mmCIF file of C-alpha atoms in Angstrom:
data_model
loop_
_atom_site.group_PDB
_atom_site.id
_atom_site.type_symbol
_atom_site.label_atom_id
_atom_site.label_comp_id
_atom_site.label_asym_id
_atom_site.label_seq_id
_atom_site.Cartn_x
_atom_site.Cartn_y
_atom_site.Cartn_z
ATOM 1 C CA UNK A 1 69.355 -28.072 -5.406
ATOM 2 C CA UNK A 2 68.086 -24.717 -4.205
ATOM 3 C CA UNK A 3 70.059 -22.547 -6.659
ATOM 4 C CA UNK A 4 68.974 -18.902 -6.371
ATOM 5 C CA UNK A 5 66.136 -18.304 -3.937
ATOM 6 C CA UNK A 6 64.147 -15.085 -3.816
ATOM 7 C CA UNK A 7 61.579 -14.014 -1.250
ATOM 8 C CA UNK A 8 58.873 -12.840 -1.218
ATOM 9 C CA UNK A 9 57.383 -13.919 -4.532
ATOM 10 C CA UNK A 10 54.585 -11.338 -4.375
ATOM 11 C CA UNK A 11 54.364 -8.089 -2.433
ATOM 12 C CA UNK A 12 52.086 -5.061 -2.426
ATOM 13 C CA UNK A 13 53.465 -1.875 -0.892
ATOM 14 C CA UNK A 14 52.052 1.548 -0.266
ATOM 15 C CA UNK A 15 53.937 4.555 -1.588
ATOM 16 C CA UNK A 16 56.609 5.572 0.869
ATOM 17 C CA UNK A 17 56.924 2.218 2.576
ATOM 18 C CA UNK A 18 60.238 0.426 2.735
ATOM 19 C CA UNK A 19 60.956 -3.232 2.217
ATOM 20 C CA UNK A 20 63.723 -5.710 1.476
ATOM 21 C CA UNK A 21 63.745 -8.323 -1.235
ATOM 22 C CA UNK A 22 65.820 -11.264 -0.138
ATOM 23 C CA UNK A 23 68.136 -13.263 -2.374
ATOM 24 C CA UNK A 24 70.231 -16.260 -1.399
ATOM 25 C CA UNK A 25 72.342 -18.668 -3.432
ATOM 26 C CA UNK A 26 73.942 -21.919 -2.364
ATOM 27 C CA UNK A 27 76.432 -22.343 -5.212
ATOM 28 C CA UNK A 28 79.290 -20.336 -3.667
ATOM 29 C CA UNK A 29 79.094 -17.830 -6.511
ATOM 30 C CA UNK A 30 81.137 -14.668 -6.206
ATOM 31 C CA UNK A 31 78.942 -12.604 -8.502
ATOM 32 C CA UNK A 32 75.372 -11.630 -7.636
ATOM 33 C CA UNK A 33 73.100 -9.067 -9.181
ATOM 34 C CA UNK A 34 69.595 -7.639 -9.221
ATOM 35 C CA UNK A 35 67.584 -6.872 -12.331
ATOM 36 C CA UNK A 36 64.169 -5.391 -12.835
ATOM 37 C CA UNK A 37 61.922 -6.442 -15.690
ATOM 38 C CA UNK A 38 59.368 -4.070 -17.162
ATOM 39 C CA UNK A 39 57.113 -4.626 -20.188
ATOM 40 C CA UNK A 40 58.853 -3.815 -23.448
ATOM 41 C CA UNK A 41 62.153 -3.002 -21.733
ATOM 42 C CA UNK A 42 63.735 -6.368 -21.073
ATOM 43 C CA UNK A 43 65.805 -6.727 -17.921
ATOM 44 C CA UNK A 44 67.839 -3.847 -16.578
ATOM 45 C CA UNK A 45 70.653 -4.150 -14.075
ATOM 46 C CA UNK A 46 70.038 -2.390 -10.750
ATOM 47 C CA UNK A 47 73.066 -3.304 -8.607
ATOM 48 C CA UNK A 48 75.685 -6.008 -8.607
ATOM 49 C CA UNK A 49 78.379 -7.460 -6.395
ATOM 50 C CA UNK A 50 81.596 -9.298 -7.256
ATOM 51 C CA UNK A 51 82.112 -10.584 -3.736
ATOM 52 C CA UNK A 52 81.356 -10.100 -0.066
ATOM 53 C CA UNK A 53 81.776 -6.468 0.911
ATOM 54 C CA UNK A 54 81.850 -5.218 -2.684
ATOM 55 C CA UNK A 55 78.873 -3.695 -4.477
ATOM 56 C CA UNK A 56 78.428 -1.394 -7.445
ATOM 57 C CA UNK A 57 75.676 0.339 -9.357
ATOM 58 C CA UNK A 58 74.115 -0.921 -12.522
ATOM 59 C CA UNK A 59 71.988 0.858 -15.079
ATOM 60 C CA UNK A 60 69.037 1.850 -12.855
ATOM 61 C CA UNK A 61 70.242 2.099 -9.220
ATOM 62 C CA UNK A 62 68.199 5.070 -7.971
ATOM 63 C CA UNK A 63 65.817 4.234 -5.136
ATOM 64 C CA UNK A 64 67.540 0.968 -4.274
ATOM 65 C CA UNK A 65 70.256 -0.042 -1.811
ATOM 66 C CA UNK A 66 72.202 -3.269 -1.564
ATOM 67 C CA UNK A 67 74.775 -4.834 0.714
ATOM 68 C CA UNK A 68 76.792 -8.040 0.548
ATOM 69 C CA UNK A 69 77.848 -9.134 4.017
ATOM 70 C CA UNK A 70 78.124 -12.815 3.064
ATOM 71 C CA UNK A 71 78.812 -14.711 -0.145
ATOM 72 C CA UNK A 72 75.376 -16.319 -0.004
ATOM 73 C CA UNK A 73 73.069 -13.327 0.471
ATOM 74 C CA UNK A 74 72.411 -10.176 -1.545
ATOM 75 C CA UNK A 75 69.326 -8.287 -0.303
ATOM 76 C CA UNK A 76 67.779 -5.425 -2.256
ATOM 77 C CA UNK A 77 66.266 -2.602 -0.218
ATOM 78 C CA UNK A 78 63.642 -0.147 -1.345
ATOM 79 C CA UNK A 79 63.982 2.812 0.980
ATOM 80 C CA UNK A 80 60.783 4.693 0.076
ATOM 81 C CA UNK A 81 58.718 2.819 -2.487
ATOM 82 C CA UNK A 82 57.306 4.667 -5.471
ATOM 83 C CA UNK A 83 54.771 3.510 -8.095
ATOM 84 C CA UNK A 84 57.596 3.598 -10.670
ATOM 85 C CA UNK A 85 59.197 0.721 -8.784
ATOM 86 C CA UNK A 86 56.287 -1.574 -9.619
ATOM 87 C CA UNK A 87 58.098 -4.312 -11.481
ATOM 88 C CA UNK A 88 59.292 -7.881 -11.462
ATOM 89 C CA UNK A 89 62.659 -8.254 -9.768
ATOM 90 C CA UNK A 90 65.155 -10.983 -10.518
ATOM 91 C CA UNK A 91 68.218 -11.917 -8.569
ATOM 92 C CA UNK A 92 71.037 -13.687 -10.401
ATOM 93 C CA UNK A 93 74.359 -15.264 -9.508
ATOM 94 C CA UNK A 94 77.383 -16.745 -11.242
ATOM 95 C CA UNK A 95 81.058 -17.440 -10.843
ATOM 96 C CA UNK A 96 83.116 -14.337 -11.552
ATOM 97 C CA UNK A 97 85.401 -15.503 -14.300
ATOM 98 C CA UNK A 98 86.271 -13.815 -17.562
ATOM 99 C CA UNK A 99 85.160 -16.905 -19.432
ATOM 100 C CA UNK A 100 81.489 -16.637 -20.255
ATOM 101 C CA UNK A 101 79.821 -17.577 -17.038
ATOM 102 C CA UNK A 102 76.468 -19.303 -16.836
ATOM 103 C CA UNK A 103 74.265 -16.936 -14.885
ATOM 104 C CA UNK A 104 71.536 -18.451 -12.762
ATOM 105 C CA UNK A 105 68.319 -16.555 -12.108
ATOM 106 C CA UNK A 106 65.832 -16.761 -9.292
ATOM 107 C CA UNK A 107 62.116 -17.225 -9.891
ATOM 108 C CA UNK A 108 61.360 -13.518 -9.542
ATOM 109 C CA UNK A 109 59.592 -11.230 -7.089
ATOM 110 C CA UNK A 110 56.477 -9.397 -8.237
ATOM 111 C CA UNK A 111 56.247 -6.009 -6.537
ATOM 112 C CA UNK A 112 53.309 -3.635 -6.812
ATOM 113 C CA UNK A 113 53.492 -0.151 -5.296
ATOM 114 C CA UNK A 114 50.135 1.566 -4.891
ATOM 115 C CA UNK B 1 78.772 0.672 -23.859
ATOM 116 C CA UNK B 2 76.960 -2.226 -25.401
ATOM 117 C CA UNK B 3 73.407 -2.646 -26.589
ATOM 118 C CA UNK B 4 71.138 -5.394 -27.863
ATOM 119 C CA UNK B 5 68.307 -5.071 -30.353
ATOM 120 C CA UNK B 6 65.635 -7.682 -30.776
ATOM 121 C CA UNK B 7 63.833 -6.594 -33.890
ATOM 122 C CA UNK B 8 60.582 -8.473 -33.333
ATOM 123 C CA UNK B 9 58.507 -8.005 -30.209
ATOM 124 C CA UNK B 10 56.188 -10.855 -31.188
ATOM 125 C CA UNK B 11 56.559 -13.806 -33.530
ATOM 126 C CA UNK B 12 53.502 -15.973 -34.216
ATOM 127 C CA UNK B 13 54.200 -19.331 -35.822
ATOM 128 C CA UNK B 14 52.298 -22.555 -36.405
ATOM 129 C CA UNK B 15 53.360 -25.722 -34.674
ATOM 130 C CA UNK B 16 56.007 -27.761 -36.536
ATOM 131 C CA UNK B 17 57.021 -24.715 -38.604
ATOM 132 C CA UNK B 18 60.573 -23.307 -38.431
ATOM 133 C CA UNK B 19 61.276 -20.088 -36.563
ATOM 134 C CA UNK B 20 64.022 -17.498 -36.381
ATOM 135 C CA UNK B 21 64.245 -14.897 -33.634
ATOM 136 C CA UNK B 22 66.535 -12.041 -34.539
ATOM 137 C CA UNK B 23 69.143 -10.405 -32.334
ATOM 138 C CA UNK B 24 71.677 -7.719 -33.205
ATOM 139 C CA UNK B 25 74.194 -6.201 -30.835
ATOM 140 C CA UNK B 26 76.667 -3.364 -30.712
ATOM 141 C CA UNK B 27 79.814 -3.237 -28.626
ATOM 142 C CA UNK B 28 83.269 -1.690 -28.779
ATOM 143 C CA UNK B 29 84.869 -4.813 -27.300
ATOM 144 C CA UNK B 30 84.546 -8.550 -27.756
ATOM 145 C CA UNK B 31 81.409 -10.005 -26.259
ATOM 146 C CA UNK B 32 79.843 -13.188 -25.068
ATOM 147 C CA UNK B 33 76.335 -13.806 -26.385
ATOM 148 C CA UNK B 34 73.422 -15.555 -24.735
ATOM 149 C CA UNK B 35 69.843 -16.552 -25.358
ATOM 150 C CA UNK B 36 67.507 -17.004 -22.400
ATOM 151 C CA UNK B 37 63.926 -18.271 -22.324
ATOM 152 C CA UNK B 38 61.285 -17.178 -19.844
ATOM 153 C CA UNK B 39 58.101 -19.170 -19.402
ATOM 154 C CA UNK B 40 55.107 -17.397 -17.850
ATOM 155 C CA UNK B 41 55.627 -16.355 -14.240
ATOM 156 C CA UNK B 42 59.039 -17.980 -14.087
ATOM 157 C CA UNK B 43 62.661 -16.929 -14.051
ATOM 158 C CA UNK B 44 65.081 -17.035 -16.963
ATOM 159 C CA UNK B 45 66.622 -20.245 -18.227
ATOM 160 C CA UNK B 46 69.748 -20.345 -20.376
ATOM 161 C CA UNK B 47 69.110 -21.763 -23.853
ATOM 162 C CA UNK B 48 72.616 -21.409 -25.252
ATOM 163 C CA UNK B 49 75.678 -19.212 -25.245
ATOM 164 C CA UNK B 50 78.490 -18.244 -27.583
ATOM 165 C CA UNK B 51 81.920 -17.784 -26.041
ATOM 166 C CA UNK B 52 84.358 -18.497 -28.863
ATOM 167 C CA UNK B 53 85.131 -21.058 -31.540
ATOM 168 C CA UNK B 54 82.443 -22.460 -33.821
ATOM 169 C CA UNK B 55 79.947 -19.805 -34.790
ATOM 170 C CA UNK B 56 77.063 -22.278 -34.724
ATOM 171 C CA UNK B 57 75.974 -22.965 -31.187
ATOM 172 C CA UNK B 58 73.524 -25.677 -30.221
ATOM 173 C CA UNK B 59 71.411 -25.357 -27.121
ATOM 174 C CA UNK B 60 68.660 -27.083 -25.241
ATOM 175 C CA UNK B 61 65.221 -27.971 -26.587
ATOM 176 C CA UNK B 62 66.456 -28.165 -30.184
ATOM 177 C CA UNK B 63 67.421 -24.496 -30.475
ATOM 178 C CA UNK B 64 70.563 -23.242 -32.153
ATOM 179 C CA UNK B 65 72.059 -19.855 -32.882
ATOM 180 C CA UNK B 66 74.672 -18.545 -35.261
ATOM 181 C CA UNK B 67 77.156 -15.833 -34.393
ATOM 182 C CA UNK B 68 77.880 -13.512 -37.309
ATOM 183 C CA UNK B 69 80.599 -11.060 -36.383
ATOM 184 C CA UNK B 70 80.429 -9.015 -39.574
ATOM 185 C CA UNK B 71 76.704 -8.461 -39.168
ATOM 186 C CA UNK B 72 76.905 -8.299 -35.353
ATOM 187 C CA UNK B 73 74.039 -10.745 -35.128
ATOM 188 C CA UNK B 74 73.187 -13.783 -33.049
ATOM 189 C CA UNK B 75 69.894 -15.097 -34.412
ATOM 190 C CA UNK B 76 68.107 -17.974 -32.718
ATOM 191 C CA UNK B 77 66.566 -20.758 -34.800
ATOM 192 C CA UNK B 78 64.548 -23.904 -34.395
ATOM 193 C CA UNK B 79 63.616 -26.103 -37.369
ATOM 194 C CA UNK B 80 60.285 -27.263 -35.943
ATOM 195 C CA UNK B 81 58.560 -25.591 -33.004
ATOM 196 C CA UNK B 82 56.251 -27.162 -30.479
ATOM 197 C CA UNK B 83 53.395 -25.616 -28.564
ATOM 198 C CA UNK B 84 55.542 -25.856 -25.429
ATOM 199 C CA UNK B 85 58.037 -23.405 -26.968
ATOM 200 C CA UNK B 86 55.569 -20.569 -26.392
ATOM 201 C CA UNK B 87 57.528 -18.186 -24.168
ATOM 202 C CA UNK B 88 59.497 -14.938 -24.064
ATOM 203 C CA UNK B 89 63.017 -15.112 -25.464
ATOM 204 C CA UNK B 90 65.781 -12.727 -24.497
ATOM 205 C CA UNK B 91 69.092 -12.116 -26.209
ATOM 206 C CA UNK B 92 71.883 -10.802 -23.988
ATOM 207 C CA UNK B 93 75.545 -9.818 -24.197
ATOM 208 C CA UNK B 94 78.398 -9.381 -21.772
ATOM 209 C CA UNK B 95 82.004 -8.272 -22.087
ATOM 210 C CA UNK B 96 84.544 -11.066 -22.233
ATOM 211 C CA UNK B 97 87.491 -8.968 -21.199
ATOM 212 C CA UNK B 98 87.784 -9.155 -17.458
ATOM 213 C CA UNK B 99 86.310 -10.375 -14.246
ATOM 214 C CA UNK B 100 83.560 -8.305 -12.747
ATOM 215 C CA UNK B 101 82.138 -7.535 -16.144
ATOM 216 C CA UNK B 102 81.852 -10.935 -17.769
ATOM 217 C CA UNK B 103 78.700 -11.540 -15.764
ATOM 218 C CA UNK B 104 77.103 -8.143 -16.365
ATOM 219 C CA UNK B 105 74.428 -8.847 -18.899
ATOM 220 C CA UNK B 106 72.813 -6.327 -21.194
ATOM 221 C CA UNK B 107 69.459 -7.631 -22.392
ATOM 222 C CA UNK B 108 67.350 -7.009 -25.428
ATOM 223 C CA UNK B 109 63.702 -6.134 -24.969
ATOM 224 C CA UNK B 110 62.560 -9.677 -25.652
ATOM 225 C CA UNK B 111 60.603 -11.526 -28.331
ATOM 226 C CA UNK B 112 57.346 -13.229 -27.529
ATOM 227 C CA UNK B 113 57.132 -16.517 -29.453
ATOM 228 C CA UNK B 114 53.524 -17.636 -29.835
ATOM 229 C CA UNK B 115 53.147 -21.138 -31.228
ATOM 230 C CA UNK B 116 49.718 -21.857 -32.649
ATOM 231 C CA UNK B 117 48.001 -25.148 -33.403
#
């Protein structure tokens, strides 16, 4: 069972570089999302999607782009990396039901911007 | 808007002692409540969740939590901790009103449980 798969696990970027964090799930979940985790701040929602072709902003969307061309994939793009984007990034997925969904998280991607 | 407060950033406890990790929330609508655990360098794993019904919820690894609507709390408890329980614990809430929002989690800042021998 693959669940939610994130790549890469570790990445070092220079300021101004761009990159894409990949996220794939094999559970046919409608809902996918990206969070960032910073010390003392818990997890904060960056972007989310309720289905293919539909995305929306979360709490901290600036500096990030997303797209959802398929149900399985939800990549997160950093257009011009900044040191403030040094963080641990988690992708998550679930069924989109108004019934208290179990949300599955990937293993995380550690990003350092220098 | 909703928010979650975890009052303790760190909780040290000796092995086999009981522990309570506190969580309070605020929301203008009904919520679902969750506790997640994060072991070092890993993702988040669901411990338990409250949707409706009985206010005492039992989860994995011997943890339980009690929903108290009047105090807007959802404290996590374990009667006897083990060294392997050392981890970061996150309380989270989501709206239970409609699709598209039931999966949007708002997290607390986390509580580091340190179990000592």
